[in-house]
Coordinates of C-alpha atoms and ligand atoms in Angstrom, one line a residue:
X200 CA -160.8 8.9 -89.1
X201 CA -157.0 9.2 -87.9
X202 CA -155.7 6.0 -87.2
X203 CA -155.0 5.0 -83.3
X204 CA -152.3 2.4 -81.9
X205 CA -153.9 0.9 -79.2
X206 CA -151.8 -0.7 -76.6
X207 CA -152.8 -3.0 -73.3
X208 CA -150.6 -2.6 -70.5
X209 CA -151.6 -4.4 -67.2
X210 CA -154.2 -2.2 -65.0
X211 CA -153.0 -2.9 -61.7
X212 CA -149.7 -5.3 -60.7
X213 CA -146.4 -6.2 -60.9
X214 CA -145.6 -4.9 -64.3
X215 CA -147.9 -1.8 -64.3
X216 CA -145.8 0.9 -62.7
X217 CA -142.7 0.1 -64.8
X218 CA -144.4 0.3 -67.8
X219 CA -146.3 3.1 -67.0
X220 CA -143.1 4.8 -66.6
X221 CA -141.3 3.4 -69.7
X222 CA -144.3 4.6 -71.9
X223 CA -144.2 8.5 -70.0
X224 CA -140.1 8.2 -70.7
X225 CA -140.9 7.6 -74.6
X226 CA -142.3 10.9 -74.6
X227 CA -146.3 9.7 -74.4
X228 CA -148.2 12.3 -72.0
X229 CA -151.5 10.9 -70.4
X230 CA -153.1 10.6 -67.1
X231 CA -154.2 7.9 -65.6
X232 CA -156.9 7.7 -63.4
X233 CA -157.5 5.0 -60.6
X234 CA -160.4 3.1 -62.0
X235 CA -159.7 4.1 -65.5
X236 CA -160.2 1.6 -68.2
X237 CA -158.7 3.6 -71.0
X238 CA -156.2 6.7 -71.7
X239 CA -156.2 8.6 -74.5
X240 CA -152.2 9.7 -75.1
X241 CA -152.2 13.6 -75.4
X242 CA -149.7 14.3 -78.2
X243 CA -149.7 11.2 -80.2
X244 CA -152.6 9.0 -81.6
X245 CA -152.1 6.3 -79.1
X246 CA -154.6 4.6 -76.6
X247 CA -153.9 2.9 -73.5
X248 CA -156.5 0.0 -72.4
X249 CA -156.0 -1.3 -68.7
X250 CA -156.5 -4.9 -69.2
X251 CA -155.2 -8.2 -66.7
X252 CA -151.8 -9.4 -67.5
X253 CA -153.5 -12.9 -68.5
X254 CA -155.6 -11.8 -71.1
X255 CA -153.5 -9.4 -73.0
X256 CA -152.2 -11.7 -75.4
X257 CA -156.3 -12.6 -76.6
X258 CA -157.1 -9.3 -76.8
X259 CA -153.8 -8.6 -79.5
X260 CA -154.6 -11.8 -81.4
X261 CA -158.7 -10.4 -81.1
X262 CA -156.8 -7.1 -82.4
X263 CA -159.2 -5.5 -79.8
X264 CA -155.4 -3.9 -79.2
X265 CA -152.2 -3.5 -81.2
X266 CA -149.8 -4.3 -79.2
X267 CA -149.1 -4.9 -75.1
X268 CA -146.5 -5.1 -72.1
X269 CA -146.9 -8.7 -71.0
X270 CA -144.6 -11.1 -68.9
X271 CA -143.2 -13.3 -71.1
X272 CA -144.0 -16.5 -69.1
X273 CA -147.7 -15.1 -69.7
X274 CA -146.9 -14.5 -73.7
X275 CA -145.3 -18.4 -73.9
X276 CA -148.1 -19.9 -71.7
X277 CA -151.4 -18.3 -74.0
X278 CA -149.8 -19.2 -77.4
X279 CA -151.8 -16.5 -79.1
X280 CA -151.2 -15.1 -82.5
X281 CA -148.6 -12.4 -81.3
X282 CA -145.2 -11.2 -82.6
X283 CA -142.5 -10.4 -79.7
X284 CA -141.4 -6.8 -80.4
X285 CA -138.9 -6.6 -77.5
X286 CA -137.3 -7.4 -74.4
X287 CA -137.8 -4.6 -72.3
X288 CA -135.8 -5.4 -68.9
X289 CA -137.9 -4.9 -66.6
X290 CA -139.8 -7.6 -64.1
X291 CA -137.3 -10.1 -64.5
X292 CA -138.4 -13.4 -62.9
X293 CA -138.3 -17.2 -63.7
X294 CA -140.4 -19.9 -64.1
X295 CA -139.1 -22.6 -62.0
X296 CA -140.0 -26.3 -60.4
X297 CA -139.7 -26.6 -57.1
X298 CA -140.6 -29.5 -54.4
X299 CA -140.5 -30.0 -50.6
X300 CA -137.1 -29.2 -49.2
X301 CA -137.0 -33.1 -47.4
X302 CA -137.0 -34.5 -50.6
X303 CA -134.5 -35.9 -52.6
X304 CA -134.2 -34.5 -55.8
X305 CA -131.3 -36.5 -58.8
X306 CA -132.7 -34.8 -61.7
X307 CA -135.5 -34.4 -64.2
X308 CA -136.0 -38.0 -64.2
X309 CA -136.9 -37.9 -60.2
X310 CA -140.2 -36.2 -61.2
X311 CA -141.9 -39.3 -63.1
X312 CA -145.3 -40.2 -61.7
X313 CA -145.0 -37.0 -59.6
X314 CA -148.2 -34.5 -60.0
X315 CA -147.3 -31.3 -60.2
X316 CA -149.1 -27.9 -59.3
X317 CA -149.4 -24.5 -61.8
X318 CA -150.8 -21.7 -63.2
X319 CA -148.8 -22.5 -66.4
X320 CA -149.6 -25.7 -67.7
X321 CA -148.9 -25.6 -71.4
X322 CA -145.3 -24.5 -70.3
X323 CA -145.2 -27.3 -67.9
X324 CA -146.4 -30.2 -70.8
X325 CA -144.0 -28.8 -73.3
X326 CA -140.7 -29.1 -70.7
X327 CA -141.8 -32.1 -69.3
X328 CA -142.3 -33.6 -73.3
X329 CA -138.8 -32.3 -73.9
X330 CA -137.4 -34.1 -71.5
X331 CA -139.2 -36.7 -71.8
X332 CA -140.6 -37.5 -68.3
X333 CA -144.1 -38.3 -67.6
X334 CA -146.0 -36.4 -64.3
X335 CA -149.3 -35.0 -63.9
X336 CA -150.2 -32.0 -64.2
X337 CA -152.5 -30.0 -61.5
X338 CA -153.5 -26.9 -63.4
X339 CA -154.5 -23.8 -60.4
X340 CA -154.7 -20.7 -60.6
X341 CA -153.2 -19.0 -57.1
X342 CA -151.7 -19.7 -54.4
X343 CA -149.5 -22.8 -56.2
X344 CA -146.8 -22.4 -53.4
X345 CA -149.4 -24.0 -50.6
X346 CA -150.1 -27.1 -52.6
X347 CA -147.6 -29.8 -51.8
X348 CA -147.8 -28.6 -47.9
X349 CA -152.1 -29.3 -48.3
X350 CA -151.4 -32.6 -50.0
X351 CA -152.5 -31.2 -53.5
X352 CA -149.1 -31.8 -55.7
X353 CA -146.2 -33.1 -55.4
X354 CA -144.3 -30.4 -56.8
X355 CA -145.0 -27.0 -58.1
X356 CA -143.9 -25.4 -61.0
X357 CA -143.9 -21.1 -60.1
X358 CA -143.0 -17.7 -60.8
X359 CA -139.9 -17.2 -58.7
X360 CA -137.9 -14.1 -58.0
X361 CA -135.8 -13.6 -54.9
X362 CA -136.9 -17.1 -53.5
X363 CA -138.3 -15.9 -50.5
X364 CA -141.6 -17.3 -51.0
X365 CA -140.1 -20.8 -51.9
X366 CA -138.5 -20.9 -48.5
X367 CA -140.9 -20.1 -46.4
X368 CA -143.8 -22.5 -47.7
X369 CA -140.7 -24.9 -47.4
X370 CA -139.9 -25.7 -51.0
X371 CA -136.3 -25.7 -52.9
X372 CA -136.1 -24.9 -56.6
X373 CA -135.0 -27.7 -58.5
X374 CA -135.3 -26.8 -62.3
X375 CA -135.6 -23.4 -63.8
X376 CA -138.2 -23.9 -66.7
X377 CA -137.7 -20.6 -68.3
X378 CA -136.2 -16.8 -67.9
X379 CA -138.8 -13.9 -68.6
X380 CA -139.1 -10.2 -68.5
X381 CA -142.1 -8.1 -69.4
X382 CA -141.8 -7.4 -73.4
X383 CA -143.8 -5.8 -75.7
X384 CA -145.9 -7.7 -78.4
X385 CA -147.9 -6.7 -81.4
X386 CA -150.0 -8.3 -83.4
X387 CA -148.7 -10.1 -86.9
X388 CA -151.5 -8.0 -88.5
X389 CA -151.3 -4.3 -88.2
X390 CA -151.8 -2.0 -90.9
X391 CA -148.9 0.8 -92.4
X392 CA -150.4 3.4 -90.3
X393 CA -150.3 1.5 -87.3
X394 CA -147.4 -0.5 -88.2
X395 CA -145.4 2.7 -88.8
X396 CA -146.8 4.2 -84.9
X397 CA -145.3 0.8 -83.3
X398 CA -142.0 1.8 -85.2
X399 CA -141.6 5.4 -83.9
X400 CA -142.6 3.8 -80.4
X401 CA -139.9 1.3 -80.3
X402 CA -137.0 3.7 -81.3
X403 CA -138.5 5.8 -78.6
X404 CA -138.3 2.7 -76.4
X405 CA -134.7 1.6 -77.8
X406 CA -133.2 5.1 -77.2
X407 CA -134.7 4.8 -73.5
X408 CA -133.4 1.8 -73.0
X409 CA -129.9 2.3 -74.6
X410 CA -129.5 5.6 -72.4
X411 CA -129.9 3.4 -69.4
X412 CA -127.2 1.9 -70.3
X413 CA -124.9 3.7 -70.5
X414 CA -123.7 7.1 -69.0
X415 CA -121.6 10.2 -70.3
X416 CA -118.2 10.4 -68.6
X417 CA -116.3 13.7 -68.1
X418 CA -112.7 13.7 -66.7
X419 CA -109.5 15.8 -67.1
X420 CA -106.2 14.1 -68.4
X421 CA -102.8 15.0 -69.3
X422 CA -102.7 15.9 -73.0
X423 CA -100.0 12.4 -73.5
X424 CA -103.0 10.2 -71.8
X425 CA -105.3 10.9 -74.3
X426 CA -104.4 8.4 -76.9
X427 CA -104.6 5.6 -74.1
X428 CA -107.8 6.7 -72.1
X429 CA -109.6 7.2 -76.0
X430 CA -108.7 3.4 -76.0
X431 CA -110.5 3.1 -72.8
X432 CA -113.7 5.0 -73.8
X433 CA -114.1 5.4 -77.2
X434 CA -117.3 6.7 -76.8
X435 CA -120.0 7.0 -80.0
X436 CA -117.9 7.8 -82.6
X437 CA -114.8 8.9 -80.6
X438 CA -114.2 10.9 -77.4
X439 CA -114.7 15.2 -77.3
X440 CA -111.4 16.7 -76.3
X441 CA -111.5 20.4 -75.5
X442 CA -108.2 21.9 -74.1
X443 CA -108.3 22.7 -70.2
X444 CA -106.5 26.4 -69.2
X445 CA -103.8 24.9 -67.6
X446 CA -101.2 24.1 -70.4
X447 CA -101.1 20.3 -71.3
X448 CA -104.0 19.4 -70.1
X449 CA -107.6 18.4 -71.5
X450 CA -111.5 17.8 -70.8
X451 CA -112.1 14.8 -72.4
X452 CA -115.8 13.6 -72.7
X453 CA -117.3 10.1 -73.7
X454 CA -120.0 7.6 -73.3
X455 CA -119.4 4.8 -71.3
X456 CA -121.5 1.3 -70.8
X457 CA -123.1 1.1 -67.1
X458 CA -121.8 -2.5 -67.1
X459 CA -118.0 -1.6 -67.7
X460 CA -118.2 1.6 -65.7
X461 CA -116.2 -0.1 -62.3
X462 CA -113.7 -1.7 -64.6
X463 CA -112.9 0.9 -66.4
X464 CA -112.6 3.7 -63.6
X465 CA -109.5 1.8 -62.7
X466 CA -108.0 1.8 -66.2
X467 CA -108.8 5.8 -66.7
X468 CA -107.1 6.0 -63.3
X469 CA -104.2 5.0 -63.9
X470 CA -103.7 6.1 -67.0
X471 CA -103.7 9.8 -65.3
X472 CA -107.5 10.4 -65.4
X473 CA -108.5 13.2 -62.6
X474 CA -111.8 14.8 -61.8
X475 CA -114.0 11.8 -63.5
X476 CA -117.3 13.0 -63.4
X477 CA -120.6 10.2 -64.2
X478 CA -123.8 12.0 -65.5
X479 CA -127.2 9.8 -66.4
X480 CA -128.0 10.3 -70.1
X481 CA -132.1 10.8 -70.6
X482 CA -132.5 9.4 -74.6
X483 CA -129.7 8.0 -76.8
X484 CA -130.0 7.7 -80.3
X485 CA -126.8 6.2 -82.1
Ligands
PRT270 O1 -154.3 -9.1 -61.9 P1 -153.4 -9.6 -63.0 O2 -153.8 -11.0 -63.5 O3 -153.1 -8.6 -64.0 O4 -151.9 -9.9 -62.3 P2 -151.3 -11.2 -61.8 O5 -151.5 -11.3 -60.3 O6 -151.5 -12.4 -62.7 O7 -149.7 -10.9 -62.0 P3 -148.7 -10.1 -61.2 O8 -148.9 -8.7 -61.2 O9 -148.4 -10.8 -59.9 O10 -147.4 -10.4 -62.1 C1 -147.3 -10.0 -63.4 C2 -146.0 -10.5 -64.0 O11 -144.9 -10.0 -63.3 C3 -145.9 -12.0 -64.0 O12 -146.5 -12.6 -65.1 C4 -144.3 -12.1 -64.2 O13 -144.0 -12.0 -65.6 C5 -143.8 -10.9 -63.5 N1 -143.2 -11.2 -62.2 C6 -142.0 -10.8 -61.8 C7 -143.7 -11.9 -61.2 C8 -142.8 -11.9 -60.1 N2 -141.7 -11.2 -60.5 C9 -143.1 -12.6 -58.9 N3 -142.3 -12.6 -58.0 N4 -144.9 -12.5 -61.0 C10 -145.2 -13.1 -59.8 N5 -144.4 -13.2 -58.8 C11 -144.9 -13.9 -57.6 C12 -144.9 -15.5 -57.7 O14 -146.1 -15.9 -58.3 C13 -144.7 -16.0 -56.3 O15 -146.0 -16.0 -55.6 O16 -144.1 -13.7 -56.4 C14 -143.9 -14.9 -55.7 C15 -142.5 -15.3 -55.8 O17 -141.6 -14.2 -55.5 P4 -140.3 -14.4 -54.6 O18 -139.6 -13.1 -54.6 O19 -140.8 -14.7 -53.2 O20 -139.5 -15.5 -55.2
ZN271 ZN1 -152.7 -12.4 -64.1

């Protein structure tokens, strides 16, 4: 029987679109239906299982799957027998403390005696041991954000993204606990066949990722700015010059980092850069 890599993504959610999409932009055809449990991927021998976020890391450690795309608060909070494969910049979030905005707030120690509402309480125990403060903990599992306002908790401890949701049950974060981002894990135990799948699937995933990143620059130049933009842009290896018709100029073409692309515009600019044209790269394999 072929060997199949069987990966749990979340069935319905926050991180299910975005990693629906990175797995169709690694090259994996399948459909998936509305109520479907499982996809079989078309040109690879790959299955996708529709699981909750929450129990994704069991099922890997079970080795009912492979691998998964989990939030990595989720990942930290089961402490199952999984291996974090990568980071994969997408639903970025953190896990933060928060109380009512009328109170006064000096620092960690401020939360002794306090009891404090979540959905992650292993994370809580472990921050509250580092630091060495006692507090209760009131484990729940929705809805923390209404708990200090119905007398439940002093404090909650809470996914948090733009803050809006803080605000308007009329809490203020005081400690960020931890960063996360969905991220792919894997169980420690795979064998070579399926140990070798995961690998083709995370250079597909890194050369996604990588060509997000970055984008492929095309501008014209003076043929005595060339030496000086290459500086700029160095590209993979090093810019593609091709001469332009008009005597003494060039095309010159390179790869430039998404996150340097304002600051450099400037540079290329006045160096004598014209006509700089931005194109999105699809895959990018160094
Ligand atoms: O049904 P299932 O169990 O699979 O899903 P779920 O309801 O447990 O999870 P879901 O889909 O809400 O979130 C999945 C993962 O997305 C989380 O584990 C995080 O890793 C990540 N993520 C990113 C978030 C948020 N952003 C987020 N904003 N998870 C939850 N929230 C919630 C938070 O709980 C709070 O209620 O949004 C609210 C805060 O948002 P702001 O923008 O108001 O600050
Ligand atoms: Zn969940």
């Amino acid at each position: 029987m072929e060997t199949v890599l069987r990966i749990a993504i979340q069935k319905s959610g926050r991180l299910q679109e975005d990693s629906l999409k990175l797995l169709k932009e690694s090259g994996l055809h399948f459909s998936n239906g509305r109520d479907q449990l499982k996809a079989q991927v078309r040109n690879l021998p790959i299955e996708l299982l529709f699981l909750r976020d929450d129990d994704i890391p069991q099922y890997v450690e079970d080795q009912v799957a492979d691998a998964g795309i989990v939030g990595e608060n989720v990942w930290i909070e089961k402490q199952k027998d999984n291996q974090l494969i990568k980071r994969l910049d997408f639903a970025k979030c953190r896990l933060s403390i928060a109380i009512p905005r009328s109170e006064n707030y000096t620092g960690i120690a401020s939360l002794a005696g306090k009891n404090i509402a979540t959905s992650y309480p292993t994370i809580v125990k472990q921050f509250l041991k580092k630091h060495q403060v006692q507090a209760g903990i009131h484990e729940i599992s929705g809805s923390v954000e209404i708990a200090p306002g119905i007398g439940l908790a002093d404090a909650i401890c809470d996914i948090v993204s733009t803050g809006s949701t803080l605000l308007s049950n009329g809490l203020k974060e005081v400690e960020v606990v931890l960063q996360s981002e969905a991220i792919l894990i894997a169980s420690p135990i795979l064998t070579s066949e399926k140990q070798t799948l995961l690998d083709q699937l995370l250079f597909r995933i890194q050369a996604v990722q990588l060509a997000k990143n970055n984008k492929y620059i095309l501008l014209n130049c003076p043929n005595d700015a060339i030496e000086k933009i290459t500086n700029v842009i160095p590209g993979m290896k090093s810019p593609t010059i091709l001469p332009l018709g008009r005597p003494g100029w060039s095309s010159l073409h390179s790869v430039v980092d998404e996150n340097d692309f304002w600051g450099k515009i400037g540079q290329l600019k006045s160096h004598g850069a014209e006509g700089i044209l931005v194109i999105p790269i699809e895959k990018m394999i160094l």
